[in-house]
Short mmCIF file of C-alpha atoms in Angstrom, two decimals:
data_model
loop_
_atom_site.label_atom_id
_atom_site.label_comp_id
_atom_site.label_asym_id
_atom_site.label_seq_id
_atom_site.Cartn_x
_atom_site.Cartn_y
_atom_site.Cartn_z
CA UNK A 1 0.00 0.00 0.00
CA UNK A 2 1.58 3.21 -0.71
CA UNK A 3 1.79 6.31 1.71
CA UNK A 4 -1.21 9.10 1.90
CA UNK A 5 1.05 12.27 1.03
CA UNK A 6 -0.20 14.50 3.66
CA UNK A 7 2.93 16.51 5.06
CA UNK A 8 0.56 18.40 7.11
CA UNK A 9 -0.63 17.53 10.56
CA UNK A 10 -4.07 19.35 10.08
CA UNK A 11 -4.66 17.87 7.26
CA UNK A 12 -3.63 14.52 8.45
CA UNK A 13 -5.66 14.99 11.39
CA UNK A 14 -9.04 14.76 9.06
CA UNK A 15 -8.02 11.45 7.64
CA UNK A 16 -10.71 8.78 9.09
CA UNK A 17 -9.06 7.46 12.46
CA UNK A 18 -6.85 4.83 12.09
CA UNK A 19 -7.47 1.62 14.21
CA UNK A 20 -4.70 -0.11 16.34
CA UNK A 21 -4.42 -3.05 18.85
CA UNK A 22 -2.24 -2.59 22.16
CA UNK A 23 -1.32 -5.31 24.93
CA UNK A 24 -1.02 -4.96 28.88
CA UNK A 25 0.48 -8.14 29.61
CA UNK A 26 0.24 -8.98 33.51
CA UNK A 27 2.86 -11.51 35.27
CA UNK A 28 4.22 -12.16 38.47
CA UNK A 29 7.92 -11.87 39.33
CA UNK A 30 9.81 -12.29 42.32
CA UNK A 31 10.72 -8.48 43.49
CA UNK A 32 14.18 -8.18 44.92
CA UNK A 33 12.89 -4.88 46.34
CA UNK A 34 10.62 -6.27 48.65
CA UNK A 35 11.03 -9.96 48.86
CA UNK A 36 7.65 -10.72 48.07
CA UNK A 37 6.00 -11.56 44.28
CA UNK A 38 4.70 -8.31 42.26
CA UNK A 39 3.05 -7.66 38.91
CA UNK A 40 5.45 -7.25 35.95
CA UNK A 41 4.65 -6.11 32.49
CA UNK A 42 7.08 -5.77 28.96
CA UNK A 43 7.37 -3.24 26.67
CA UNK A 44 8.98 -2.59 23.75
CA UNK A 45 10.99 0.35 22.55
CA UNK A 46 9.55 2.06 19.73
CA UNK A 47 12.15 2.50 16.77
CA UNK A 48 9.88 4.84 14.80
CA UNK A 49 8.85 8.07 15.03
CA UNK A 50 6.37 9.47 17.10
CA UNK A 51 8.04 8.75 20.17
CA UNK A 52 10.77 6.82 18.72
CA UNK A 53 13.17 5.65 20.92
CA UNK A 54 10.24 5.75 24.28
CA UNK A 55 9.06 2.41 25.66
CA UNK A 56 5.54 1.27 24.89
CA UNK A 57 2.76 -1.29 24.85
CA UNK A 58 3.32 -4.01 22.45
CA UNK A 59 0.68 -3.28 19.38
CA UNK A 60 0.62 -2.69 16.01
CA UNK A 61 -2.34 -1.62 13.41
CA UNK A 62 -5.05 -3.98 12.77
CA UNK A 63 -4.65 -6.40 9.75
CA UNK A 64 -7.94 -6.23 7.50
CA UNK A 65 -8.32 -10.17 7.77
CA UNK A 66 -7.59 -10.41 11.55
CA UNK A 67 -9.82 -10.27 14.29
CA UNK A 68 -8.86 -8.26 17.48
CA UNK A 69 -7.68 -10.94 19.82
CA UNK A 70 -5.55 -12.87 17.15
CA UNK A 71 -4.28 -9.19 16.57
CA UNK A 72 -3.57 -8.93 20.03
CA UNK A 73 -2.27 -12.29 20.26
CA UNK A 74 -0.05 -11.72 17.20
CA UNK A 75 1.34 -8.93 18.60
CA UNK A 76 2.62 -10.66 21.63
CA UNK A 77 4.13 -13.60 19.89
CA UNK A 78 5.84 -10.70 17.01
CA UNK A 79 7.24 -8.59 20.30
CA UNK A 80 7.67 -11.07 23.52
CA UNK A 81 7.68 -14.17 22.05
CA UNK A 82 4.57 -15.29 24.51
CA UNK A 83 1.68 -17.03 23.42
CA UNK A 84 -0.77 -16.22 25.93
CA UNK A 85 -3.26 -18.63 27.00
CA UNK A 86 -6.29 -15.99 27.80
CA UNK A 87 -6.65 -12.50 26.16
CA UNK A 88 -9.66 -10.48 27.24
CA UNK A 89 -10.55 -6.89 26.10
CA UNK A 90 -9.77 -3.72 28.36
CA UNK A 91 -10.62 -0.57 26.85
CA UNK A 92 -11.00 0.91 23.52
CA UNK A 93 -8.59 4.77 24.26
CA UNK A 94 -9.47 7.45 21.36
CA UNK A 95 -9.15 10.88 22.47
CA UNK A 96 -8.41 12.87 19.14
CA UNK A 97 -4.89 14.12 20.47
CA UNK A 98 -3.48 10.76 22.08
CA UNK A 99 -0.83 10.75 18.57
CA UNK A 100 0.32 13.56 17.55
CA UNK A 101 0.38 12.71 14.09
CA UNK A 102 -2.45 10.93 12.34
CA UNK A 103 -5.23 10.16 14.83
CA UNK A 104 -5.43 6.57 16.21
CA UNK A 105 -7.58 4.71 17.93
CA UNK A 106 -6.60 1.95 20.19
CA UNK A 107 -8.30 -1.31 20.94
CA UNK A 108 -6.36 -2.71 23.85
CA UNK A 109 -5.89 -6.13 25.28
CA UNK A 110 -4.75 -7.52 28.14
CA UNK A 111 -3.24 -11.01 29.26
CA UNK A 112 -2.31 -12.53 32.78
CA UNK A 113 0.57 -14.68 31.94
CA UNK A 114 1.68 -17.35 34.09
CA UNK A 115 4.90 -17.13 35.49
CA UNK A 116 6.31 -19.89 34.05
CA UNK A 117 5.69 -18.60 30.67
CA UNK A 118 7.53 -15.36 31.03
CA UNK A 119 11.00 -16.79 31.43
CA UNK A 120 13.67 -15.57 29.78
CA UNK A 121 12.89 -11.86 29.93
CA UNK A 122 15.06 -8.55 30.80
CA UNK A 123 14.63 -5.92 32.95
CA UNK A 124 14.76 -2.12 31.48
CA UNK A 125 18.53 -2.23 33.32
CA UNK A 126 19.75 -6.01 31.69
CA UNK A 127 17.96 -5.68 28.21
CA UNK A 128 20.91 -2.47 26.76
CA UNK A 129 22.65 -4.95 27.24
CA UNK A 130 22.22 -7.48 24.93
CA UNK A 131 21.94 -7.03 21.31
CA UNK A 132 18.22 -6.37 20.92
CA UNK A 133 17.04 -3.95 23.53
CA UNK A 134 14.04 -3.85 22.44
CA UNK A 135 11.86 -5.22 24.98
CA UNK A 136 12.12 -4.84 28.84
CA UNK A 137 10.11 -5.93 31.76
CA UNK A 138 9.18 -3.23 33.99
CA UNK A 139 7.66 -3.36 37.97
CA UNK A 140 3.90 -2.06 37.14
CA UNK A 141 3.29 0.26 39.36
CA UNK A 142 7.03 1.73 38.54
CA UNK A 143 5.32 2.34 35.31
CA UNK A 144 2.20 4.04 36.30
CA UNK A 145 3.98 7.00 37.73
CA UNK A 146 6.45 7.29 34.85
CA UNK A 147 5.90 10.21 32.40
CA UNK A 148 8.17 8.81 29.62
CA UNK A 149 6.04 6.42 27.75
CA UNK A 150 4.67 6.86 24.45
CA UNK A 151 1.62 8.34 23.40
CA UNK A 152 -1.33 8.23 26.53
CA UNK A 153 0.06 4.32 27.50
CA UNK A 154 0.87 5.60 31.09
CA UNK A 155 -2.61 6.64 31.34
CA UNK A 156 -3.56 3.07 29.46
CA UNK A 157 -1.67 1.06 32.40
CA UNK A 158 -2.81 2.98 34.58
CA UNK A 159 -6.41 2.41 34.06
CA UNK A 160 -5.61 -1.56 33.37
CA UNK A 161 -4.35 -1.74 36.89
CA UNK A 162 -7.05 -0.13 38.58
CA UNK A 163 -9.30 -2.36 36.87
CA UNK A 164 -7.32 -5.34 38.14
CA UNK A 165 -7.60 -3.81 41.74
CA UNK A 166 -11.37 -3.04 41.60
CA UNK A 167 -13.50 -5.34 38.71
CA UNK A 168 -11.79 -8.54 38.46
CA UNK A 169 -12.52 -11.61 41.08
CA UNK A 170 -9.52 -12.53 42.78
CA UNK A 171 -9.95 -16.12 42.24
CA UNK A 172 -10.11 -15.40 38.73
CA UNK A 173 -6.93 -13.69 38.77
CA UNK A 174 -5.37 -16.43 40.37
CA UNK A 175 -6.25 -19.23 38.18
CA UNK A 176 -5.28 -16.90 35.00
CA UNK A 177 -1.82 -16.44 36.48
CA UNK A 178 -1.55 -19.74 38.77
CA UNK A 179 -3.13 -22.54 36.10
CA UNK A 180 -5.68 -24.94 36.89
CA UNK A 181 -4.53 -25.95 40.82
CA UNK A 182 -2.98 -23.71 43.20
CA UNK A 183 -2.46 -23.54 46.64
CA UNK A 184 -3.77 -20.94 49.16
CA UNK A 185 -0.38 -19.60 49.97
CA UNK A 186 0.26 -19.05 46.19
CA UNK A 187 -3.45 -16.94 45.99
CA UNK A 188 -1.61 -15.17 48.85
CA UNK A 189 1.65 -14.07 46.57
CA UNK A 190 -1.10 -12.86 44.16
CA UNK A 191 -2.99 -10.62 46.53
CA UNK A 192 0.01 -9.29 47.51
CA UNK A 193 1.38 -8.60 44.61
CA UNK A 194 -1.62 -6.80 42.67
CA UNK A 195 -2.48 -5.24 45.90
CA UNK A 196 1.37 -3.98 46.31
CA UNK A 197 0.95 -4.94 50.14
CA UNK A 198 2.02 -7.70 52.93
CA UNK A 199 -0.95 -9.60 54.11
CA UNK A 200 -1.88 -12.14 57.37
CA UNK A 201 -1.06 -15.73 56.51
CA UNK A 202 -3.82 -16.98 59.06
CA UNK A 203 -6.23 -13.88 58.33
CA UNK A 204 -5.81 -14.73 54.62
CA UNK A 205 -6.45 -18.09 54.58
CA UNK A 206 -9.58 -17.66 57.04
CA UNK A 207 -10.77 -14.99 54.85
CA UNK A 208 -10.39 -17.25 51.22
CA UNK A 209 -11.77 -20.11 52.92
CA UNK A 210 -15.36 -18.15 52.57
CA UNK A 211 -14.81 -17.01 48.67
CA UNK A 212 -17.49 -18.56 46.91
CA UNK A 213 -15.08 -18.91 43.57
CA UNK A 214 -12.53 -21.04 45.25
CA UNK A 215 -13.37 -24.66 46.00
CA UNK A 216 -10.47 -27.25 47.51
CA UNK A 217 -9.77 -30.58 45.37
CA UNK A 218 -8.59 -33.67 46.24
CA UNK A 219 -5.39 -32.80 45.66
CA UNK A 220 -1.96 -31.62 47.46
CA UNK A 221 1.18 -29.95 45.97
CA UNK A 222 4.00 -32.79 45.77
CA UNK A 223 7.87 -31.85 46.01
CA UNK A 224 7.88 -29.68 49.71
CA UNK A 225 9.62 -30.85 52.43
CA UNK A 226 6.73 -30.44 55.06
CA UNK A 227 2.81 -31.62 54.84
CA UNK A 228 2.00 -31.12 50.97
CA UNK A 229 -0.47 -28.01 51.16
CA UNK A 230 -3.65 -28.65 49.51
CA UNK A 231 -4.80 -27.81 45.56
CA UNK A 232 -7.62 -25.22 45.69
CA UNK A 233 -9.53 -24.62 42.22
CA UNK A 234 -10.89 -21.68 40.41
CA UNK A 235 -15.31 -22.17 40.18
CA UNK A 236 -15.83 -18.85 39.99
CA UNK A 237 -19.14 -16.95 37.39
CA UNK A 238 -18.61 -18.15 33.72
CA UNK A 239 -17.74 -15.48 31.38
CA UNK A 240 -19.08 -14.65 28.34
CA UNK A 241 -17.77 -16.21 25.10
CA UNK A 242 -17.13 -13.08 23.57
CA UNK A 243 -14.53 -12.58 26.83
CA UNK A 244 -13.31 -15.91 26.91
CA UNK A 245 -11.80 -16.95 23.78
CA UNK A 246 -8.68 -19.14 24.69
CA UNK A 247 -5.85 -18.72 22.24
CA UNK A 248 -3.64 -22.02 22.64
CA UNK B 1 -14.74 13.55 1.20
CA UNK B 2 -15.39 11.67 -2.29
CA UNK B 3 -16.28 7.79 -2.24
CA UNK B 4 -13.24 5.48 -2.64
CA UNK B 5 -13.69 3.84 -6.46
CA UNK B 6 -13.88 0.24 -5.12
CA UNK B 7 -16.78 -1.56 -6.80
CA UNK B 8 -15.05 -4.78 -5.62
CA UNK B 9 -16.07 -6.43 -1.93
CA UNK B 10 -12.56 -8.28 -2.27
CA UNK B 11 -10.29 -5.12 -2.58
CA UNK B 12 -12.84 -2.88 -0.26
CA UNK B 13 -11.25 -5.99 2.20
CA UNK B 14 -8.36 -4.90 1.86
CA UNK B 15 -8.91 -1.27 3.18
CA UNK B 16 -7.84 -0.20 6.55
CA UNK B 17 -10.51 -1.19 9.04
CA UNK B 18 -13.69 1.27 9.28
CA UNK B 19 -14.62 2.35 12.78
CA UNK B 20 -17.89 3.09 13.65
CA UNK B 21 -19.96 4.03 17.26
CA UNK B 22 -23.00 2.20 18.31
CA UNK B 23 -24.81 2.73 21.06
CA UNK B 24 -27.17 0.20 23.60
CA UNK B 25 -29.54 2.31 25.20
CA UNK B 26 -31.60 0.83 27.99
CA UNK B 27 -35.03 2.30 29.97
CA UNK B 28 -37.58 0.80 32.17
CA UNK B 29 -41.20 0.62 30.79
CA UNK B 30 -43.88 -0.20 31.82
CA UNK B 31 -45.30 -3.57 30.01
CA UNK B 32 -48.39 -4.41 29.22
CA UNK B 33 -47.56 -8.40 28.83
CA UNK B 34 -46.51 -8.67 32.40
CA UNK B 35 -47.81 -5.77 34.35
CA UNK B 36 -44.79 -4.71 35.90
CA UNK B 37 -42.27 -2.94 34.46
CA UNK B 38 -39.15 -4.34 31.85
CA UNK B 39 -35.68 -2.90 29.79
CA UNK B 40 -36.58 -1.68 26.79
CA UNK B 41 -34.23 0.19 23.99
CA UNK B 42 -34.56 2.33 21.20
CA UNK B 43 -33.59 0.93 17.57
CA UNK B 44 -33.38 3.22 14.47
CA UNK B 45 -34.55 1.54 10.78
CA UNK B 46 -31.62 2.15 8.25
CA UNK B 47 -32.15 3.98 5.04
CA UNK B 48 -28.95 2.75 3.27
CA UNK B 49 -27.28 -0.33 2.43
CA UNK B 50 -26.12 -2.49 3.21
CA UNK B 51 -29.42 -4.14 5.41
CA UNK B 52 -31.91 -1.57 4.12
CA UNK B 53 -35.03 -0.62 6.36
CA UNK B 54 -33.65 -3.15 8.50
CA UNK B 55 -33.69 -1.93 12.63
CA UNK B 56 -30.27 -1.40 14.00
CA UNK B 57 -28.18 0.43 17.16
CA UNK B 58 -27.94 3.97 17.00
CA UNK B 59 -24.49 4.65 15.47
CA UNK B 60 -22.12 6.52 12.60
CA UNK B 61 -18.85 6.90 11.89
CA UNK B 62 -16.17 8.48 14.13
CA UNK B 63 -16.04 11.98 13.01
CA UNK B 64 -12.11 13.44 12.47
CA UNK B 65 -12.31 15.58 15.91
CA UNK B 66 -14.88 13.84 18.44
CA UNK B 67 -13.78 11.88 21.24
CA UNK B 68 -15.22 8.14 21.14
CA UNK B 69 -18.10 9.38 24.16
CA UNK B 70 -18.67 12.80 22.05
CA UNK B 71 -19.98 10.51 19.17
CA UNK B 72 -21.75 8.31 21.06
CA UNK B 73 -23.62 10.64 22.72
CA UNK B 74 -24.64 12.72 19.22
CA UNK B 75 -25.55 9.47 18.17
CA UNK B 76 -27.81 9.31 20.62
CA UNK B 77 -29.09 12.65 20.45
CA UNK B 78 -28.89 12.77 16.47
CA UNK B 79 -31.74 9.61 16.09
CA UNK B 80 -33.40 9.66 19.37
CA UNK B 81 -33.82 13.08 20.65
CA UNK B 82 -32.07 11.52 24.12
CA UNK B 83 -29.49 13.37 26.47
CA UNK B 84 -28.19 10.93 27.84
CA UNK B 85 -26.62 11.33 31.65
CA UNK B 86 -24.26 8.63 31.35
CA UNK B 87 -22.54 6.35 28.90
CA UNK B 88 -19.86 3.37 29.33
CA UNK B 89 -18.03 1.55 27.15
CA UNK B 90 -19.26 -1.48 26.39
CA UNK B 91 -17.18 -3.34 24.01
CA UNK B 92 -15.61 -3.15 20.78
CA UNK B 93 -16.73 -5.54 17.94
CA UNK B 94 -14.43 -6.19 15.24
CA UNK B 95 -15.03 -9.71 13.66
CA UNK B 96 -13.82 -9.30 9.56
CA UNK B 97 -17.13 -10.38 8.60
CA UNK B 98 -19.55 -8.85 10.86
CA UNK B 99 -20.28 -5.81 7.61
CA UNK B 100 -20.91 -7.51 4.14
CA UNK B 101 -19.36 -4.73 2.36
CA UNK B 102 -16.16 -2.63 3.74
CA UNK B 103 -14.50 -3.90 7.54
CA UNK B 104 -15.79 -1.94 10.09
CA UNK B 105 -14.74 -1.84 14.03
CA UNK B 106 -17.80 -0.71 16.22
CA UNK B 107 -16.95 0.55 19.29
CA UNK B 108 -20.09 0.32 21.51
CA UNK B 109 -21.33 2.25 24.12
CA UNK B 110 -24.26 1.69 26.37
CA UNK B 111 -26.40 4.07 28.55
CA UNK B 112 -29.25 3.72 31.16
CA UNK B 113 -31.76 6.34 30.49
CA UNK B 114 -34.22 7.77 33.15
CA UNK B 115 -37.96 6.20 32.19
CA UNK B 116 -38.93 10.32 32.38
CA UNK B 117 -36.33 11.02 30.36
CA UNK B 118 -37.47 8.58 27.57
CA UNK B 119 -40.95 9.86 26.81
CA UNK B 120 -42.93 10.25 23.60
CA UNK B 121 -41.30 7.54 21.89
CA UNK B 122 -43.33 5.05 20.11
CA UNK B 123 -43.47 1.18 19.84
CA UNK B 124 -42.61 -0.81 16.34
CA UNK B 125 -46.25 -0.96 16.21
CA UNK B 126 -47.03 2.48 16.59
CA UNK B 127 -43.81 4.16 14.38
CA UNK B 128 -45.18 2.95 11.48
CA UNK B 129 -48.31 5.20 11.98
CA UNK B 130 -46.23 8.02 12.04
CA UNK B 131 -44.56 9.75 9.41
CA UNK B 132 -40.87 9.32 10.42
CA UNK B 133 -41.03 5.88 11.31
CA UNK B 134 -37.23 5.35 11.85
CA UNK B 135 -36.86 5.29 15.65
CA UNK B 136 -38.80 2.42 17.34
CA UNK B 137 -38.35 1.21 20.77
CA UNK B 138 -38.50 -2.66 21.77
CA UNK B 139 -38.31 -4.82 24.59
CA UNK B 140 -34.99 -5.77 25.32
CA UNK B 141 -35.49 -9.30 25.65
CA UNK B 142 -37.50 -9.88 22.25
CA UNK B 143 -34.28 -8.21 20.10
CA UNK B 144 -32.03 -10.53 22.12
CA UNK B 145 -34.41 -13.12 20.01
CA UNK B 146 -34.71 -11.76 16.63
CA UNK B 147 -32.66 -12.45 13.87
CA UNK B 148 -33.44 -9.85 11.31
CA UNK B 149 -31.26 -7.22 13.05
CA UNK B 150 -29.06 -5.30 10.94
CA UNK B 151 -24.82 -6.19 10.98
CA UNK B 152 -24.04 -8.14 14.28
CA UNK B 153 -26.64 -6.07 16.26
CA UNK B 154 -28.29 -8.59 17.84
CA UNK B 155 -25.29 -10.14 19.41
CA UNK B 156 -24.25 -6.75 20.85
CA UNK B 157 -28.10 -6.33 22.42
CA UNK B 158 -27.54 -10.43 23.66
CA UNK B 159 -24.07 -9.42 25.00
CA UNK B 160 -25.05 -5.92 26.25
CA UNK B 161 -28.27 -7.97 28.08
CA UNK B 162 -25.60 -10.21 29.63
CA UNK B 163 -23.41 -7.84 30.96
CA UNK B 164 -26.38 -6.02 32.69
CA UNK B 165 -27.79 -8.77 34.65
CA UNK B 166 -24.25 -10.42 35.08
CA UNK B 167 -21.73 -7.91 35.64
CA UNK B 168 -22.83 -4.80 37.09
CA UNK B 169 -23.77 -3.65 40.62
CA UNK B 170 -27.18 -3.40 41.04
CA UNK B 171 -26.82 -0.17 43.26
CA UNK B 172 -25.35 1.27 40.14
CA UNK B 173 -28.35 -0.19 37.84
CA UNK B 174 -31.21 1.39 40.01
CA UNK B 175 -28.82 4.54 40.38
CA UNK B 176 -28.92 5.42 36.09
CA UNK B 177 -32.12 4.32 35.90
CA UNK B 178 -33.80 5.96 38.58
CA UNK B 179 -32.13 8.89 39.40
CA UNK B 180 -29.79 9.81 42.95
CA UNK B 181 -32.92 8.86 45.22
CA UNK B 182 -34.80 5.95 45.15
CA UNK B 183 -37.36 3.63 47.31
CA UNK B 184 -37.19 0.19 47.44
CA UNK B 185 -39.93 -0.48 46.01
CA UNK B 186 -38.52 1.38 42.73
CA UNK B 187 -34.90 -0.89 42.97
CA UNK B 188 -37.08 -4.34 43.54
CA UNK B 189 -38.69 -3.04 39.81
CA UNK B 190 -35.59 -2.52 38.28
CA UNK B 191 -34.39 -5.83 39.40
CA UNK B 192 -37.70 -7.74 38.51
CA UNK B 193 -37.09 -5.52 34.80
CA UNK B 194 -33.16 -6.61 34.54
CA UNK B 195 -33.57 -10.10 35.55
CA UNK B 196 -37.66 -10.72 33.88
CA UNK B 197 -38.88 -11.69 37.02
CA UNK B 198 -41.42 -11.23 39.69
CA UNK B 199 -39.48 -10.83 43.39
CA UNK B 200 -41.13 -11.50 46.61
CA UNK B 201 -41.17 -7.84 48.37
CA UNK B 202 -40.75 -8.40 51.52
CA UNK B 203 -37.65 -11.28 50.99
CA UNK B 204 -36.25 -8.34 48.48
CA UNK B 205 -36.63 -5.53 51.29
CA UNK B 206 -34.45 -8.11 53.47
CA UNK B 207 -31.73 -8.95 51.45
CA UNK B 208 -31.12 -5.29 49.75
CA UNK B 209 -31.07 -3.96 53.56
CA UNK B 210 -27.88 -5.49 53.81
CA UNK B 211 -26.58 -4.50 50.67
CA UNK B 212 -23.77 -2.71 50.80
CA UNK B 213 -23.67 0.15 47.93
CA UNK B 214 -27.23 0.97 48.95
CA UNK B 215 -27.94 3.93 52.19
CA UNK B 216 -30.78 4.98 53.51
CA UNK B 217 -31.37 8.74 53.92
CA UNK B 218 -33.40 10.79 55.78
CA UNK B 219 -35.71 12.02 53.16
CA UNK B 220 -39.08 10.22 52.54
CA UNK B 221 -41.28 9.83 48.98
CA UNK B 222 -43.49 12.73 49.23
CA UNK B 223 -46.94 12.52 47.50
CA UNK B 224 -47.96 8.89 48.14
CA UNK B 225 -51.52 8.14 50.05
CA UNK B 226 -50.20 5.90 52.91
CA UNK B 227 -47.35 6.53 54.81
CA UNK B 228 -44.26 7.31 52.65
CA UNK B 229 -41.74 5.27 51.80
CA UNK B 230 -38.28 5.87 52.86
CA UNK B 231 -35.49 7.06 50.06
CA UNK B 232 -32.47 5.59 49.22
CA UNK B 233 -28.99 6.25 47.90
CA UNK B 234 -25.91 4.70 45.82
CA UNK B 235 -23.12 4.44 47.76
CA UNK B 236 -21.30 1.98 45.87
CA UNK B 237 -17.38 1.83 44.59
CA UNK B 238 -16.40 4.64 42.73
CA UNK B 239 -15.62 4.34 38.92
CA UNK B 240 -12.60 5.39 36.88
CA UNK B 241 -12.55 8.43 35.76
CA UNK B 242 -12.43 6.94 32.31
CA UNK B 243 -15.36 5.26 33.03
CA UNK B 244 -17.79 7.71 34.46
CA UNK B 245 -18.05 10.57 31.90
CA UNK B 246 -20.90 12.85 32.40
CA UNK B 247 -22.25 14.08 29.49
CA UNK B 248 -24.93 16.32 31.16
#
């Protein structure tokens, strides 16, 4: 396809909106800071103007033959290398001056990844120095008080982890970013982490005993030293299909 | 802006995605099937192609300079004559094949609308008898049913249903739709509306007592023959910012 030829930025700015997909991808990491679990997130470093050389969300425009998620999803896999198992959709951003070019609108996605999937990942302070430096993982809430991002995706993580905080079911969060068993001391290291805070081991474990969307199996976790802690499961509301499409 | 010379549906494919703004609107009405009041929304009948005089969600194209609540509320205003006091995102829809001619993205917006604020507005039945007959309203729960809708509409309305009686607080439900004070009486009707059933009242008095994003005040329904009932106010979590735009 060739290029509009609009030098100007008015007149660029009355070309239809263009559409793009962006990713908030969740994980927990050990944090050396406090010695607890937090929530992690990459980014990549843009290498094109606007804000060339500024970290942002993974994303990229919309193919015309894709749909959203495998957008989304293909946008992970072209930036991070992850194929996440659950995409769900966050927030559509389109306030006319978020570029300052052409106006886009963003679509944007986010994934809890589990742990174990995110391996093999820099921080913002190893990634210079390798090779690529083009993708870094960065503490979340580091990033919602930095004013260095591109475009409005401060603003964009921002939001995604107040909606984490507020409008998502803990147990839900823990089986996205635990898998299909977990035990209550690992639901722990996820409270902690999205709520950036220490809890009670014994007030915790009281209080989850009386969720309603966590239900104990028959199972126990195998490799401790001490009394194998038991597997709790995820039963929580279904979710829509539109919101649940599994990708792998 | 002059059309785009495509008289092909496989190279209009190939354009950049379209991106349009739809709207959900919902209101309590009265209804005569069941005697007590259900959701009902407002659907305008197309004049173009593609899907011709069939009914579909308020909507248009994103204009160059409006922010994505700007155009859904001059939607709104432009087909139904509504204000409305609040919109939320809903969801954006984006499957390739959802339009039969050009891609389009619909970003969707929903809004609870006062039953005061939605008067003079007719039936399907009666808009014909008019002579603009391109706003009807309908009962929610028949267009979740119907499958001459234009585009994807009725899966938006099915999904848009869904997230209403699965999703949201009912503090906050009662709140849009009936204004900042409220009996119980009124909440037990917008329940009975959003879930299309009859409640016991005095088993519905108990349990939304000891709700928690539901106060009493000191203030009493003035007007009534017996003794008036007591009004009530939200007091539930607050909303992002992004997520509670006033328009009014």
């Amino acid at each position: 396809m060739s290029r509009i030829p609009f030098s100007n930025v008015a007149e660029r700015r009355e070309l239809p909106p263009a559409l793009a997909i962006s990713t908030v991808i969740f994980s927990l990491r050990d944090d050396p800071r406090t010695g607890r679990k937090s929530l992690w997130m990459p980014l990549v470093r843009r290498t094109r103007e606007p804000f060339r050389n500024q970290w942002a969300l993974p994303g990229g425009p919309l193919g015309p033959r894709d749909s959203l998620i495998d957008a989304a999803a293909a946008n992970l896999r072209d930036t991070t290398g992850l194929i996440p198992r659950y995409l769900e959709q966050l927030y559509a951003f389109g306030h006319p001056d978020r570029s300052p070019t052409r106006r886009v609108v963003s679509i944007v996605y986010w994934a809890l990844v589990r742990e174990d999937d995110a391996h093999d990942t820099d921080t913002e302070a190893t990634s210079v120095l390798r090779d690529d430096p083009h993708v870094a993982w960065f503490r979340a809430d580091d990033l919602a008080a930095r004013q260095d991002l591109a475009f409005d995706h401060q603003e964009i993580i921002e939001y995604a982890l107040w909606r984490l905080r507020n409008k998502v079911e803990y147990g839900s969060i823990a089986y996205r970013l635990l898998g299909e068993r977990f035990t209550l001391a690992q639901v722990r290291e996820v409270y902690e982490a999205v709520l950036d805070k220490e809890l009670d081991p014994a007030n915790f474990r009281r209080a989850l005993r009386s969720a309603t969307d966590i239900a104990e199996t028959d199972e126990f976790l195998s490799g401790g030293k001490h009394r194998p802690p038991r597997l709790y499961r995820y039963t929580g509301s279904p979710t829509h299909r539109l919101e649940s499409e599994n990708i792998a």
